[in-house]
């Protein structure tokens, strides 16, 4: 496992932007593909974005395409999620996750999870 810590969430207005960060411990960060998931109150955990080990490919949920951008800096053991044009329906706890597998969308295939960072978007 790798220890993951998210940060960057907050209370914002619709249309605002945030940059979420997830910093990993250890020396094997580059061995993991990384994903972002979110969970709104009363809702199931939802896939948001994924980035490959060397940033060769990215994946996004349809609901965030064109608004969110995932990136990583392996030298800093950090993955980012730039969230633009936020909507009230984006309100959720955002979790980063690390995977040694090649699965993208299946949360059960990820190996480690952070504690989450709250994003709240007012209308």
PDB file of C-alpha atoms in Angstrom:
ATOM      1  CA  UNK A   1       0.000   0.000   0.000  1.00  0.00           C
ATOM      2  CA  UNK A   2       0.856   3.660  -0.387  1.00  0.00           C
ATOM      3  CA  UNK A   3      -0.349   6.382   1.968  1.00  0.00           C
ATOM      4  CA  UNK A   4      -2.370   9.063   0.168  1.00  0.00           C
ATOM      5  CA  UNK A   5      -3.357  12.486   1.484  1.00  0.00           C
ATOM      6  CA  UNK A   6      -5.716  14.779  -0.430  1.00  0.00           C
ATOM      7  CA  UNK A   7      -5.910  18.546  -0.092  1.00  0.00           C
ATOM      8  CA  UNK A   8      -7.264  21.588  -1.896  1.00  0.00           C
ATOM      9  CA  UNK A   9     -10.983  21.243  -1.342  1.00  0.00           C
ATOM     10  CA  UNK A  10     -13.160  24.023  -0.070  1.00  0.00           C
ATOM     11  CA  UNK A  11     -16.399  25.963  -0.269  1.00  0.00           C
ATOM     12  CA  UNK A  12     -16.778  27.799  -3.577  1.00  0.00           C
ATOM     13  CA  UNK A  13     -19.443  29.331  -5.760  1.00  0.00           C
ATOM     14  CA  UNK A  14     -20.733  27.863  -9.000  1.00  0.00           C
ATOM     15  CA  UNK A  15     -18.341  28.637 -11.830  1.00  0.00           C
ATOM     16  CA  UNK A  16     -15.283  28.741  -9.595  1.00  0.00           C
ATOM     17  CA  UNK A  17     -12.224  26.518  -9.841  1.00  0.00           C
ATOM     18  CA  UNK A  18     -10.084  24.497  -7.479  1.00  0.00           C
ATOM     19  CA  UNK A  19      -6.929  22.458  -7.737  1.00  0.00           C
ATOM     20  CA  UNK A  20      -7.042  19.294  -5.715  1.00  0.00           C
ATOM     21  CA  UNK A  21      -3.801  17.580  -4.783  1.00  0.00           C
ATOM     22  CA  UNK A  22      -2.999  14.086  -3.612  1.00  0.00           C
ATOM     23  CA  UNK A  23       0.443  13.399  -2.212  1.00  0.00           C
ATOM     24  CA  UNK A  24       1.721   9.870  -1.741  1.00  0.00           C
ATOM     25  CA  UNK A  25       4.275   8.470   0.628  1.00  0.00           C
ATOM     26  CA  UNK A  26       6.966   6.014  -0.307  1.00  0.00           C
ATOM     27  CA  UNK A  27       9.281   5.499  -3.226  1.00  0.00           C
ATOM     28  CA  UNK A  28       6.973   3.573  -5.534  1.00  0.00           C
ATOM     29  CA  UNK A  29       4.515   6.278  -6.595  1.00  0.00           C
ATOM     30  CA  UNK A  30       5.501   5.929 -10.238  1.00  0.00           C
ATOM     31  CA  UNK A  31       4.476   2.263 -10.112  1.00  0.00           C
ATOM     32  CA  UNK A  32       0.835   3.213  -9.530  1.00  0.00           C
ATOM     33  CA  UNK A  33      -1.781   4.448 -11.874  1.00  0.00           C
ATOM     34  CA  UNK A  34      -3.886   7.049 -10.098  1.00  0.00           C
ATOM     35  CA  UNK A  35      -7.560   7.792 -10.010  1.00  0.00           C
ATOM     36  CA  UNK A  36      -9.967  10.302  -8.559  1.00  0.00           C
ATOM     37  CA  UNK A  37     -13.379   9.287  -7.300  1.00  0.00           C
ATOM     38  CA  UNK A  38     -16.053  11.254  -5.528  1.00  0.00           C
ATOM     39  CA  UNK A  39     -18.971  10.516  -3.286  1.00  0.00           C
ATOM     40  CA  UNK A  40     -21.885  12.868  -2.741  1.00  0.00           C
ATOM     41  CA  UNK A  41     -24.223  12.562   0.251  1.00  0.00           C
ATOM     42  CA  UNK A  42     -26.531   9.609  -0.207  1.00  0.00           C
ATOM     43  CA  UNK A  43     -24.868   8.590  -3.468  1.00  0.00           C
ATOM     44  CA  UNK A  44     -22.602   5.782  -4.611  1.00  0.00           C
ATOM     45  CA  UNK A  45     -18.908   6.336  -5.110  1.00  0.00           C
ATOM     46  CA  UNK A  46     -18.406   7.692  -8.621  1.00  0.00           C
ATOM     47  CA  UNK A  47     -15.452   7.553 -10.982  1.00  0.00           C
ATOM     48  CA  UNK A  48     -14.087  10.972 -11.944  1.00  0.00           C
ATOM     49  CA  UNK A  49     -10.684  10.669 -13.625  1.00  0.00           C
ATOM     50  CA  UNK A  50      -7.678   8.399 -14.070  1.00  0.00           C
ATOM     51  CA  UNK A  51      -4.092   8.853 -15.205  1.00  0.00           C
ATOM     52  CA  UNK A  52      -1.572   6.242 -16.244  1.00  0.00           C
ATOM     53  CA  UNK A  53       1.764   5.683 -14.541  1.00  0.00           C
ATOM     54  CA  UNK A  54       3.726   7.824 -16.978  1.00  0.00           C
ATOM     55  CA  UNK A  55       0.840  10.154 -17.916  1.00  0.00           C
ATOM     56  CA  UNK A  56       0.509   8.472 -21.303  1.00  0.00           C
ATOM     57  CA  UNK A  57      -3.246   8.263 -21.052  1.00  0.00           C
ATOM     58  CA  UNK A  58      -6.071   9.873 -19.137  1.00  0.00           C
ATOM     59  CA  UNK A  59      -9.731   9.016 -18.651  1.00  0.00           C
ATOM     60  CA  UNK A  60     -12.658  11.110 -17.509  1.00  0.00           C
ATOM     61  CA  UNK A  61     -16.242  10.633 -16.556  1.00  0.00           C
ATOM     62  CA  UNK A  62     -18.583  12.170 -19.097  1.00  0.00           C
ATOM     63  CA  UNK A  63     -19.946  14.516 -16.469  1.00  0.00           C
ATOM     64  CA  UNK A  64     -16.570  16.226 -16.018  1.00  0.00           C
ATOM     65  CA  UNK A  65     -15.048  16.116 -19.509  1.00  0.00           C
ATOM     66  CA  UNK A  66     -13.901  19.537 -20.619  1.00  0.00           C
ATOM     67  CA  UNK A  67     -14.023  20.878 -17.068  1.00  0.00           C
ATOM     68  CA  UNK A  68     -11.652  18.682 -15.052  1.00  0.00           C
ATOM     69  CA  UNK A  69      -8.019  17.867 -15.806  1.00  0.00           C
ATOM     70  CA  UNK A  70      -5.944  15.182 -14.120  1.00  0.00           C
ATOM     71  CA  UNK A  71      -2.159  15.370 -14.070  1.00  0.00           C
ATOM     72  CA  UNK A  72       0.722  13.965 -12.062  1.00  0.00           C
ATOM     73  CA  UNK A  73       4.254  14.847 -11.067  1.00  0.00           C
ATOM     74  CA  UNK A  74       6.066  11.654 -10.208  1.00  0.00           C
ATOM     75  CA  UNK A  75       9.080  13.559  -8.904  1.00  0.00           C
ATOM     76  CA  UNK A  76       6.805  15.121  -6.284  1.00  0.00           C
ATOM     77  CA  UNK A  77       4.743  11.984  -5.649  1.00  0.00           C
ATOM     78  CA  UNK A  78       1.653  14.032  -6.398  1.00  0.00           C
ATOM     79  CA  UNK A  79      -1.419  13.741  -8.572  1.00  0.00           C
ATOM     80  CA  UNK A  80      -3.626  16.749  -9.257  1.00  0.00           C
ATOM     81  CA  UNK A  81      -7.189  17.333 -10.280  1.00  0.00           C
ATOM     82  CA  UNK A  82      -7.890  20.769 -11.701  1.00  0.00           C
ATOM     83  CA  UNK A  83     -11.617  21.342 -11.401  1.00  0.00           C
ATOM     84  CA  UNK A  84     -13.059  24.236 -13.396  1.00  0.00           C
ATOM     85  CA  UNK A  85     -16.541  25.590 -13.972  1.00  0.00           C
ATOM     86  CA  UNK A  86     -17.782  23.902 -10.851  1.00  0.00           C
ATOM     87  CA  UNK A  87     -21.454  23.093 -10.510  1.00  0.00           C
ATOM     88  CA  UNK A  88     -23.503  22.371  -7.402  1.00  0.00           C
ATOM     89  CA  UNK A  89     -23.750  18.749  -8.523  1.00  0.00           C
ATOM     90  CA  UNK A  90     -19.961  18.507  -8.198  1.00  0.00           C
ATOM     91  CA  UNK A  91     -20.356  18.781  -4.437  1.00  0.00           C
ATOM     92  CA  UNK A  92     -18.818  15.668  -2.919  1.00  0.00           C
ATOM     93  CA  UNK A  93     -15.914  14.258  -1.009  1.00  0.00           C
ATOM     94  CA  UNK A  94     -13.136  13.695  -3.522  1.00  0.00           C
ATOM     95  CA  UNK A  95     -10.836  10.733  -3.017  1.00  0.00           C
ATOM     96  CA  UNK A  96      -7.640   9.842  -4.780  1.00  0.00           C
ATOM     97  CA  UNK A  97      -6.708   6.217  -5.214  1.00  0.00           C
ATOM     98  CA  UNK A  98      -3.651   4.264  -6.321  1.00  0.00           C
ATOM     99  CA  UNK A  99      -3.697   1.086  -8.368  1.00  0.00           C
ATOM    100  CA  UNK A 100      -1.085  -1.463  -9.338  1.00  0.00           C
ATOM    101  CA  UNK A 101      -3.554  -3.030 -11.744  1.00  0.00           C
ATOM    102  CA  UNK A 102      -4.557  -1.765 -15.166  1.00  0.00           C
ATOM    103  CA  UNK A 103      -8.182  -1.178 -14.246  1.00  0.00           C
ATOM    104  CA  UNK A 104      -9.484   2.354 -14.662  1.00  0.00           C
ATOM    105  CA  UNK A 105     -13.112   2.560 -13.575  1.00  0.00           C
ATOM    106  CA  UNK A 106     -13.480  -0.175 -10.970  1.00  0.00           C
ATOM    107  CA  UNK A 107     -12.885   1.243  -7.501  1.00  0.00           C
ATOM    108  CA  UNK A 108     -12.527  -2.265  -6.102  1.00  0.00           C
ATOM    109  CA  UNK A 109      -9.359  -2.809  -8.133  1.00  0.00           C
ATOM    110  CA  UNK A 110      -7.535   0.125  -6.542  1.00  0.00           C
ATOM    111  CA  UNK A 111      -5.080  -0.705  -3.778  1.00  0.00           C
ATOM    112  CA  UNK A 112      -4.963   2.432  -1.630  1.00  0.00           C
ATOM    113  CA  UNK A 113      -7.299   5.326  -0.829  1.00  0.00           C
ATOM    114  CA  UNK A 114      -6.867   8.709   0.741  1.00  0.00           C
ATOM    115  CA  UNK A 115      -9.102  10.205   3.420  1.00  0.00           C
ATOM    116  CA  UNK A 116     -10.796  12.575   1.003  1.00  0.00           C
ATOM    117  CA  UNK A 117     -11.154  16.317   0.603  1.00  0.00           C
ATOM    118  CA  UNK A 118     -14.526  18.062   0.668  1.00  0.00           C
ATOM    119  CA  UNK A 119     -15.628  20.168  -2.289  1.00  0.00           C
ATOM    120  CA  UNK A 120     -18.795  22.165  -1.749  1.00  0.00           C
ATOM    121  CA  UNK A 121     -20.242  24.272  -4.561  1.00  0.00           C
ATOM    122  CA  UNK A 122     -22.989  26.762  -3.837  1.00  0.00           C
ATOM    123  CA  UNK A 123     -25.411  27.965  -6.497  1.00  0.00           C
TER     124      UNK A 123
END
